XYZ file of C-alpha atoms in Angstrom:
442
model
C 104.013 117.881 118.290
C 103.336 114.941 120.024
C 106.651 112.613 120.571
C 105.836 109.064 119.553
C 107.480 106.533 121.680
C 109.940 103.943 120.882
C 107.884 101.412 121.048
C 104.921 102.266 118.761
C 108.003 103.028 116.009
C 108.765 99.076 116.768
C 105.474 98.312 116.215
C 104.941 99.788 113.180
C 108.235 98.272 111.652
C 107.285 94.735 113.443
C 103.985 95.273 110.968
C 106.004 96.123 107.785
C 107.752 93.226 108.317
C 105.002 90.742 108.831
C 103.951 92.460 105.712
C 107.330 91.599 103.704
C 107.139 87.695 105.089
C 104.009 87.820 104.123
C 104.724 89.217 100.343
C 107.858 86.732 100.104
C 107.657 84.013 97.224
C 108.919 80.360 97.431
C 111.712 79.063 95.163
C 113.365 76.260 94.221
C 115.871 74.922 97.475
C 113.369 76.635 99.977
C 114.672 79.763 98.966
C 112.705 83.399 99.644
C 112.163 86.146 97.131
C 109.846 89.270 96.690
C 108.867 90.698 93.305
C 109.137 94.135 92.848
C 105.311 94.631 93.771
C 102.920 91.981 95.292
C 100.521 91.858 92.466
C 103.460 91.189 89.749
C 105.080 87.417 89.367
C 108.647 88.322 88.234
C 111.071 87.649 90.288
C 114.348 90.049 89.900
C 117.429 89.582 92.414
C 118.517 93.067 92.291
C 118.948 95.193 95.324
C 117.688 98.320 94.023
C 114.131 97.102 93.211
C 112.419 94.052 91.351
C 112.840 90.754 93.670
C 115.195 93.252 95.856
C 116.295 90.178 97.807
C 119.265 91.636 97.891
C 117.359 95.191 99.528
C 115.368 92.938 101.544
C 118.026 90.673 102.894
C 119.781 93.412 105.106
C 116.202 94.630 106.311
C 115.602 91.349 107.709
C 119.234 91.422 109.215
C 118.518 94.864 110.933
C 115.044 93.224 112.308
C 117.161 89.585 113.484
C 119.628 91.898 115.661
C 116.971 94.331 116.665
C 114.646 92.256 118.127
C 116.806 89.050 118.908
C 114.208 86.837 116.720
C 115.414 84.234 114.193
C 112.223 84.182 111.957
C 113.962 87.231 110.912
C 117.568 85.304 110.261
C 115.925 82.233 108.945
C 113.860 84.731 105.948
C 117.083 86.323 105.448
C 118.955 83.212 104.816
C 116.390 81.927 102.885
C 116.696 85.133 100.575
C 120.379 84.385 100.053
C 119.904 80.744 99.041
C 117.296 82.653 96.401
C 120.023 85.075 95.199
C 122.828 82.321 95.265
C 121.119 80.131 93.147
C 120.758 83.037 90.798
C 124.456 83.579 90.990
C 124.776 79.817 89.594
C 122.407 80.910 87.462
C 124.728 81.437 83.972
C 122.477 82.234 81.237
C 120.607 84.540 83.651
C 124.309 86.124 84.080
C 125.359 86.261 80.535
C 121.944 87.339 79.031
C 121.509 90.411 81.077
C 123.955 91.998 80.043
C 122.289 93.217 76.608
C 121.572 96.741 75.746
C 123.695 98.277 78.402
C 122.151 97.337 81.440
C 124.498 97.590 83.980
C 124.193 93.318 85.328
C 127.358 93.719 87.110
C 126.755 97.151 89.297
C 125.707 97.657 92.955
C 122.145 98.971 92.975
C 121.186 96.702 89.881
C 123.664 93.714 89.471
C 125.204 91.448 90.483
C 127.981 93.456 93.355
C 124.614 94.222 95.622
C 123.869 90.589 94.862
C 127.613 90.021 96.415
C 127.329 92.930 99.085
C 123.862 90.965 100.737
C 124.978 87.248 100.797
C 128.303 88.702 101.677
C 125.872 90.263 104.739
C 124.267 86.948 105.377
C 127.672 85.286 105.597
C 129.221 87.899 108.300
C 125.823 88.094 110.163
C 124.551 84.557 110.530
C 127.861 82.937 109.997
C 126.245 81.072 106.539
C 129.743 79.519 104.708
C 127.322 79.360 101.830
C 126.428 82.718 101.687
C 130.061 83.704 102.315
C 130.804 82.182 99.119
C 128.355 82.933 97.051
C 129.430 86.675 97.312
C 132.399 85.702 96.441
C 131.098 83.988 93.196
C 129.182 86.678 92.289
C 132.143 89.443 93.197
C 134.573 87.418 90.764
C 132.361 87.251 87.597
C 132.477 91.265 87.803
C 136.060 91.986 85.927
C 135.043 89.309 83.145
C 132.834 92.351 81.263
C 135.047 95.356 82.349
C 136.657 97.018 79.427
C 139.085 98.492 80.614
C 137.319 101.851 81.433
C 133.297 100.637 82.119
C 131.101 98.190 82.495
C 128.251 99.056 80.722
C 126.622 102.431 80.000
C 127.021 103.861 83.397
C 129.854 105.267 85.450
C 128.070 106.113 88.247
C 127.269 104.684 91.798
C 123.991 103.263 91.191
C 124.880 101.252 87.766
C 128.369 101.664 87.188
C 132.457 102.232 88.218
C 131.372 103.935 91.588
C 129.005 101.532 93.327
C 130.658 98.589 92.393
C 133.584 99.767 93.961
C 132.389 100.050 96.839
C 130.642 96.841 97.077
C 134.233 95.445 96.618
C 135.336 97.179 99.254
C 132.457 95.720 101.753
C 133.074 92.109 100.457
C 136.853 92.758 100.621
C 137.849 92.934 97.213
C 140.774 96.179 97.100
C 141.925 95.179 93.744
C 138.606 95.462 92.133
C 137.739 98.223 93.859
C 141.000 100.120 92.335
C 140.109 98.631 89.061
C 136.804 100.219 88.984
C 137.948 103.700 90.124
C 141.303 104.390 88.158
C 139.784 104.989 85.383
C 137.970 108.103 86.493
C 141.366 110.058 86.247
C 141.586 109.438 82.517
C 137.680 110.167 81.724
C 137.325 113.049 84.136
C 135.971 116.349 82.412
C 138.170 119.855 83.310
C 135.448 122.758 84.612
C 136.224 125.881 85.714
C 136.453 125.029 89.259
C 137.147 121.104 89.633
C 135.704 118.156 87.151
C 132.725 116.155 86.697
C 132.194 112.791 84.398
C 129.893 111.960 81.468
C 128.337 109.713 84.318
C 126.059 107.918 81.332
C 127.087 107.504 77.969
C 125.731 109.761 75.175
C 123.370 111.899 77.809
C 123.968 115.383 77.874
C 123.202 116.458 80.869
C 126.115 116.219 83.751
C 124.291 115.166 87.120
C 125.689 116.176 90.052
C 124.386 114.364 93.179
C 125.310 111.122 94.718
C 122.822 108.265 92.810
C 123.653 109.274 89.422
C 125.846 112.229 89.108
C 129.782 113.473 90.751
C 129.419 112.673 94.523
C 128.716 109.071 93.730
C 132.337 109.165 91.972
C 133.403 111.536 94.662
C 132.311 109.263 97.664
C 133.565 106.283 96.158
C 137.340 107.673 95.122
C 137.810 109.086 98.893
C 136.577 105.267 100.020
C 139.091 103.702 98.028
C 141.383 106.377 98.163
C 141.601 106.256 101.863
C 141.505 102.382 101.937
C 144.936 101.872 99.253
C 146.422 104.807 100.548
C 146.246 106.220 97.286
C 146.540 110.062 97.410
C 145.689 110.572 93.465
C 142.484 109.135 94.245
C 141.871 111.512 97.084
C 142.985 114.872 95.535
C 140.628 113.484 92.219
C 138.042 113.154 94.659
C 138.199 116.916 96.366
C 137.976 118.346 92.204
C 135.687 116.437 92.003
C 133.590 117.848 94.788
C 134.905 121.606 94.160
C 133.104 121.342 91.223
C 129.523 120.746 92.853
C 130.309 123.094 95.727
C 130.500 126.092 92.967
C 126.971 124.987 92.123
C 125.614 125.633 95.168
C 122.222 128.226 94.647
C 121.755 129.048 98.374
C 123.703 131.308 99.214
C 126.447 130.929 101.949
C 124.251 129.298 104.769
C 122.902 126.451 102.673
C 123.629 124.217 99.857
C 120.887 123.392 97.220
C 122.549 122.415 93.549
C 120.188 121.458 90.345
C 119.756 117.892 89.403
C 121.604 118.211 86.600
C 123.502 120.993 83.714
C 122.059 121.406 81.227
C 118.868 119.993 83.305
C 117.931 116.660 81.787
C 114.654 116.650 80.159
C 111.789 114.174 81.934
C 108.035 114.758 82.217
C 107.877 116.088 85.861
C 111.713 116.355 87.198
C 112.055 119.408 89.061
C 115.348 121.091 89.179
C 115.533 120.958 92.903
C 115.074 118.107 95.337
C 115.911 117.213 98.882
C 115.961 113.688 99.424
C 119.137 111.475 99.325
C 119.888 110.444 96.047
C 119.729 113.983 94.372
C 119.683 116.438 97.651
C 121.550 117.933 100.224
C 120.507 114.829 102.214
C 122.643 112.567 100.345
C 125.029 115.306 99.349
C 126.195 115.389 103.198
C 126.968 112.396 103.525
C 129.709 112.474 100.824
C 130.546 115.680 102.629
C 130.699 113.496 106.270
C 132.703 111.040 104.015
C 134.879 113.899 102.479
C 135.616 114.908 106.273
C 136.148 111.720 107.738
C 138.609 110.756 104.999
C 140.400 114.357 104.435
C 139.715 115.679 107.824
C 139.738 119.569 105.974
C 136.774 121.038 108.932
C 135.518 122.548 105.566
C 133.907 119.764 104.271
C 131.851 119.779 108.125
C 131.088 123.187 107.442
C 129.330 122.110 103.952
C 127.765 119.290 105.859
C 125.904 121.471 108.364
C 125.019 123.966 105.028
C 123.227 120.962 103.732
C 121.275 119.890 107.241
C 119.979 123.912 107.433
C 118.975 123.414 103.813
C 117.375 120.152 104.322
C 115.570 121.244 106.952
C 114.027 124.435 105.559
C 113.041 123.018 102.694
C 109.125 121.861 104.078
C 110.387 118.186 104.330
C 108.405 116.064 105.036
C 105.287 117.861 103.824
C 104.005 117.020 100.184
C 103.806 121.105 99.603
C 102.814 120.329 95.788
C 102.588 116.952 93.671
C 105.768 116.122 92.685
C 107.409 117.881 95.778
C 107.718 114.783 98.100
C 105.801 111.830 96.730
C 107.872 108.703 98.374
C 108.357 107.440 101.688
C 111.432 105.348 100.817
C 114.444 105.482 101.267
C 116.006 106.559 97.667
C 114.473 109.567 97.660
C 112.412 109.707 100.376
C 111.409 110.564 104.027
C 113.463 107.700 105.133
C 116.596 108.485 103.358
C 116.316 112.315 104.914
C 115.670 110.318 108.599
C 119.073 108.405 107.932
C 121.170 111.823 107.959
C 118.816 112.996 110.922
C 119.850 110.164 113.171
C 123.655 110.816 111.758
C 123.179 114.147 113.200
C 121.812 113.200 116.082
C 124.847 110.987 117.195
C 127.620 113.079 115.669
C 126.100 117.182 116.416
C 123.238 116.011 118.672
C 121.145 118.210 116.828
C 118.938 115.813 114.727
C 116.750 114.458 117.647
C 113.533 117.132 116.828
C 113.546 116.577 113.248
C 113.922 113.203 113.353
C 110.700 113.538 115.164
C 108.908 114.893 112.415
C 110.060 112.339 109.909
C 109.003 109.425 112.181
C 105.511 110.639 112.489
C 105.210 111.335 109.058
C 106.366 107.810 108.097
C 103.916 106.635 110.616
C 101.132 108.460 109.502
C 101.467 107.340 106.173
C 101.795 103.533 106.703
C 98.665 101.398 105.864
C 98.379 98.854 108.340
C 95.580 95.956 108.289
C 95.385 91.844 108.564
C 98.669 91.264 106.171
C 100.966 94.219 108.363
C 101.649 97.676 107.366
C 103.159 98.760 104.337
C 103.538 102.176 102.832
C 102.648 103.650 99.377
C 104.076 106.307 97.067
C 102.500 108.833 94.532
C 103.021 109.432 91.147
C 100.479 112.785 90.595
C 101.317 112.286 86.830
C 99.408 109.320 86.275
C 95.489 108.110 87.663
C 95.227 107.017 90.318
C 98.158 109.039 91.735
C 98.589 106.054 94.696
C 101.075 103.143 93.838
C 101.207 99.816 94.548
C 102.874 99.473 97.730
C 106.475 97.700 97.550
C 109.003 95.224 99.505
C 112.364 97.090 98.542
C 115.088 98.987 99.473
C 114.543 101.901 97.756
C 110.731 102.578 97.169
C 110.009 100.371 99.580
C 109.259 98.598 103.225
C 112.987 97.190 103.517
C 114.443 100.469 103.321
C 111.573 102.107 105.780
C 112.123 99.570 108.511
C 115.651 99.709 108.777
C 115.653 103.236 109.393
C 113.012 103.029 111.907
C 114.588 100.553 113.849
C 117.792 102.478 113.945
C 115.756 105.208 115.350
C 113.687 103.484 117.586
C 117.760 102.403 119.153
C 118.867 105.561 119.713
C 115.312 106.589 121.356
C 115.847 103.841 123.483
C 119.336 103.382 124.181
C 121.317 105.729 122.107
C 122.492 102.713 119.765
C 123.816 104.670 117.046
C 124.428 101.665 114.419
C 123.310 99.296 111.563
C 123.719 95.826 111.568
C 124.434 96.029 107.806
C 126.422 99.218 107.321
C 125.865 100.481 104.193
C 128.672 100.881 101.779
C 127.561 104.420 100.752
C 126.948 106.073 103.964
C 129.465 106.832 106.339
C 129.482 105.108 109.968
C 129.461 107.297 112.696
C 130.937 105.093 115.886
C 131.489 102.003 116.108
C 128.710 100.298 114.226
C 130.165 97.364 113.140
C 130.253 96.258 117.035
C 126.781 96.672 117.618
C 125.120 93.864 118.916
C 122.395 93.450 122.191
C 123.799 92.162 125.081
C 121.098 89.212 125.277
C 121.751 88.154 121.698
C 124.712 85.889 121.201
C 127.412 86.051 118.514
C 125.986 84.437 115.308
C 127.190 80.923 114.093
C 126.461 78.736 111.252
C 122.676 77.706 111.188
C-alpha cells in the first residue's frame, strides 16, 4: 500500500474545510450556521446533525490550532454567536421540547449547544461564548423530572450525554443529577444490568450511542470525578453485562446491536463502527481502565482492536456493510481508536493507514473544496447529499484527519476540543504549536 504523506492528508482536510466555509449561512449579528445539507434552508443548532454548529464549531477549532490560521477562529466564533442567539432564543427553547424530543441532551440539545460555545470560550478566550454555555447549561434541570428528561436515557439524547457535557463545561452537580438516577432504574440480568435506555422500546441496546456503555462511560466519568464509588461499581455491572454478550469467542469482542434485536428495514445485527461496535465499545473499555485501573478492562480493549480490525473495515464488502465515512458510524470514528492505539500500544500506525486512504479516496473534491458522501443502498440513488456535520459529515472527517496528519508529523497525540466521550490519552488539553500564541479575547 502506498503511504500517503502528511501533507496531502492536510490538503484534503484544508479542501473540506473551504467546502464547510463555503456551505456556511449568514444570520442575524453576523453569525455562521450550516443546515444539515447544502441544498436544505433549515437551520438546526444541534451538534449531532441539522445546522450542527455546534459539530462544526470544534472542527473549525481543530483547523484554527492546526494550521495557526484565524479564518478558522473567526468562522468558529461566528458559529457561537449563531448558537448563542439561539440560546436567547425562548420559544425556540420551550417549543422543542414536544413529543419527547430530547431539547436538553448532548448530541441533540441544548448541553452540545453548551459543550461548543463552552469550546469557543476556552479556545479563543470569547467571554461571550463563555457565558452563553453557561446559559444554555442552566436551563437543563428546569425539565428534569426527577429521573429523565425526555424519552431517552441514553448518551446521545438523554441522562448519559448530558452528563458529561456538564462535566466539560464544569457543572459536577448536574452531572450527579443526571446519573443517580440510573441506580434506581437499572434492570438485574444474569450477569450485571442494563437500562430501558428509551421508553416503551423493547429492545435493550447495548453499545455506546444508544445502549449500556453510554451509561457505563458516563457513570465511571462522574464516578471518578465526585469520588463516588456507587457510581463506579454501577458502572462495572453495568459493563459485565455486555461483556457476557460477547459472540467472538475469547480473542475478540463483537456483541448484537440490540436483545431482542430491534426491528428496522436494513439494521444488521453486527456492526463495527463507533457508535454500535467494538470501535466505540473500547473506548468505554480505555475509559473503564483509566478510571478502575482493573488490566482487564485493557485486555477487552485489545479484544475489540483484533475484532475491529478483522472485520474488512474499511471495505464496503456488501450494501449496508460500511456505507458512511463519518464519524458516528463511520471510517472516521474507527480512525479515532486507530490513532488512540497508535499513541497508547503503538500498534495503530498501519491501519490507520488504510483508513486514511480510504477517506481520501472517497472525498469529492472540485471548485467549492472536497466533501464526502454516504450511501443508503435502500433507497435510489444509493449516493447522499454530502453534509457539514459531526456525525455524517465533513466536521467530524477533518478533525480526525488532522489529528492524524499530527502524529504523522510530529507525534502530536491530541485534540484541541477533547471530546467528552472519548478518553484522552496524554496530555491533550496542553496541546498547542509552538508558533501559535495562547488565545485571548478577539
Amino acid at each position: 500500500m502506498t503511504i500517503i504523506g502528511a501533507d496531502e492528508v492536510e490538503a484534503t482536510a484544508t479542501g473540506a474545510l473551504d467546502w464547510l466555509l463555503h456551505t456556511a449561512r449568514r444570520t442575524d449579528g453576523d453569525g455562521l450556521a450550516w443546515p444539515t445539507r447544502p441544498s436544505e434552508d433549515e437551520l438546526d443548532p444541534t451538534l449531532y446533525s441539522g445546522t450542527t454548529t455546534s459539530g462544526v464549531v470544534p472542527a473549525l477549532l481543530e483547523a484554527r490550532r492546526h494550521f495557526g490560521d484565524d479564518r478558522y477562529g473567526d468562522a468558529a466564533l461566528r458559529g457561537a454567536r449563531s448558537l448563542a442567539a439561539t440560546v436567547a432564543d425562548t420559544p425556540f427553547i420551550a417549543g422543542a421540547a414536544a413529543d419527547g424530543w430530547p431539547i436538553d441532551s448532548f448530541h441533540f440539545g441544548l448541553a452540545g449547544m453548551a459543550f461548543a460555545l463552552h469550546a469557543v470560550g476556552r479556545e479563543l478566550g470569547d467571554s461571550a461564548a463563555a457565558a452563553a454555555a453557561r446559559q444554555a447549561l442552566a436551563m437543563v434541570p428546569e425539565r428534569f423530572d426527577g429521573t429523565r428528561w425526555s424519552l431517552f436515557v441514553e448518551l446521545f439524547g438523554g441522562n448519559a450525554g448530558i452528563a458529561l457535557a456538564a462535566l466539560e463545561v464544569g457543572d459536577i452537580e448536574l452531572a450527579l443529577l443526571a446519573t443517580e438516577p440510573f441506580a434506581r432504574i437499572a434492570e438485574p440480568t444474569p450477569h450485571g444490568v442494563q437500562w430501558e435506555a428509551r421508553t416503551g422500546r423493547e429492545a435493550r441496546q447495548h453499545h455506546i450511542s444508544h445502549g449500556t456503555l453510554g451509561i457505563v462511560y458516563a457513570l465511571a466519568a462522574v464516578g471518578r470525578a465526585a469520588d463516588r464509588p456507587d457510581l463506579l461499581e454501577l458502572a462495572a455491572a453495568g459493563a459485565a453485562d455486555v461483556v457476557s454478550r460477547n459472540e467472538a469467542g475469547p480473542a475478540g469482542f463483537l456483541v448484537p446491536h440490540s436483545d431482542p434485536q430491534q426491528q428496522h428495514p436494513g439494521l444488521e445485527r453486527y456492526n463495527y463502527g463507533w457508535c454500535q461496535g467494538p470501535a466505540g465499545d473500547a473506548q468505554v473499555f480505555r475509559q473503564l481502565h483509566r478510571v478502575l485501573g482493573d488490566p482487564s478492562w485493557a485486555a477487552l480493549v485489545d479484544r475489540c482492536w483484533h475484532t475491529v480490525r478483522q472485520s474488512g473495515l474499511p471495505q464496503r464488502l456488501r450494501p449496508g456493510f460500511r456505507d458512511n465515512s463519518g464519524r458516528c458510524c463511520g471510517t472516521a470514528g474507527v480512525l479515532a481508536l486507530a490513532c488512540d492505539r497508535q499513541v497508547e500500544n503503538g500498534d495503530g500506525r498501519e491501519f490507520a493507514d488504510v483508513l486514511v486512504a480510504d477517506l481520501l479516496a472517497r472525498a469529492t473534491v472540485d471548485a467549492d473544496g472536497g466533501r464526502w458522501s454516504n450511501t443508503e443502498h435502500r433507497v435510489t440513488p444509493s449516493e447522499l447529499e454530502p453534509m457539514p456535520g459531526w456525525a455524517m459529515g465533513n466536521a467530524g472527517i477533518i478533525r480526525e484527519l488532522l489529528r492524524y496528519a499530527r502524529l504523522r508529523a510530529s507525534g502530536e497525540p491530541g485534540y484541541a476540543v477533547d471530546w467528552p466521550d472519548q478518553p484522552l490519552v496524554a496530555a491533550t488539553s496542553a496541546w498547542r504549536p509552538a508558533s501559535q500564541p495562547s488565545p485571548a479575547s478577539p
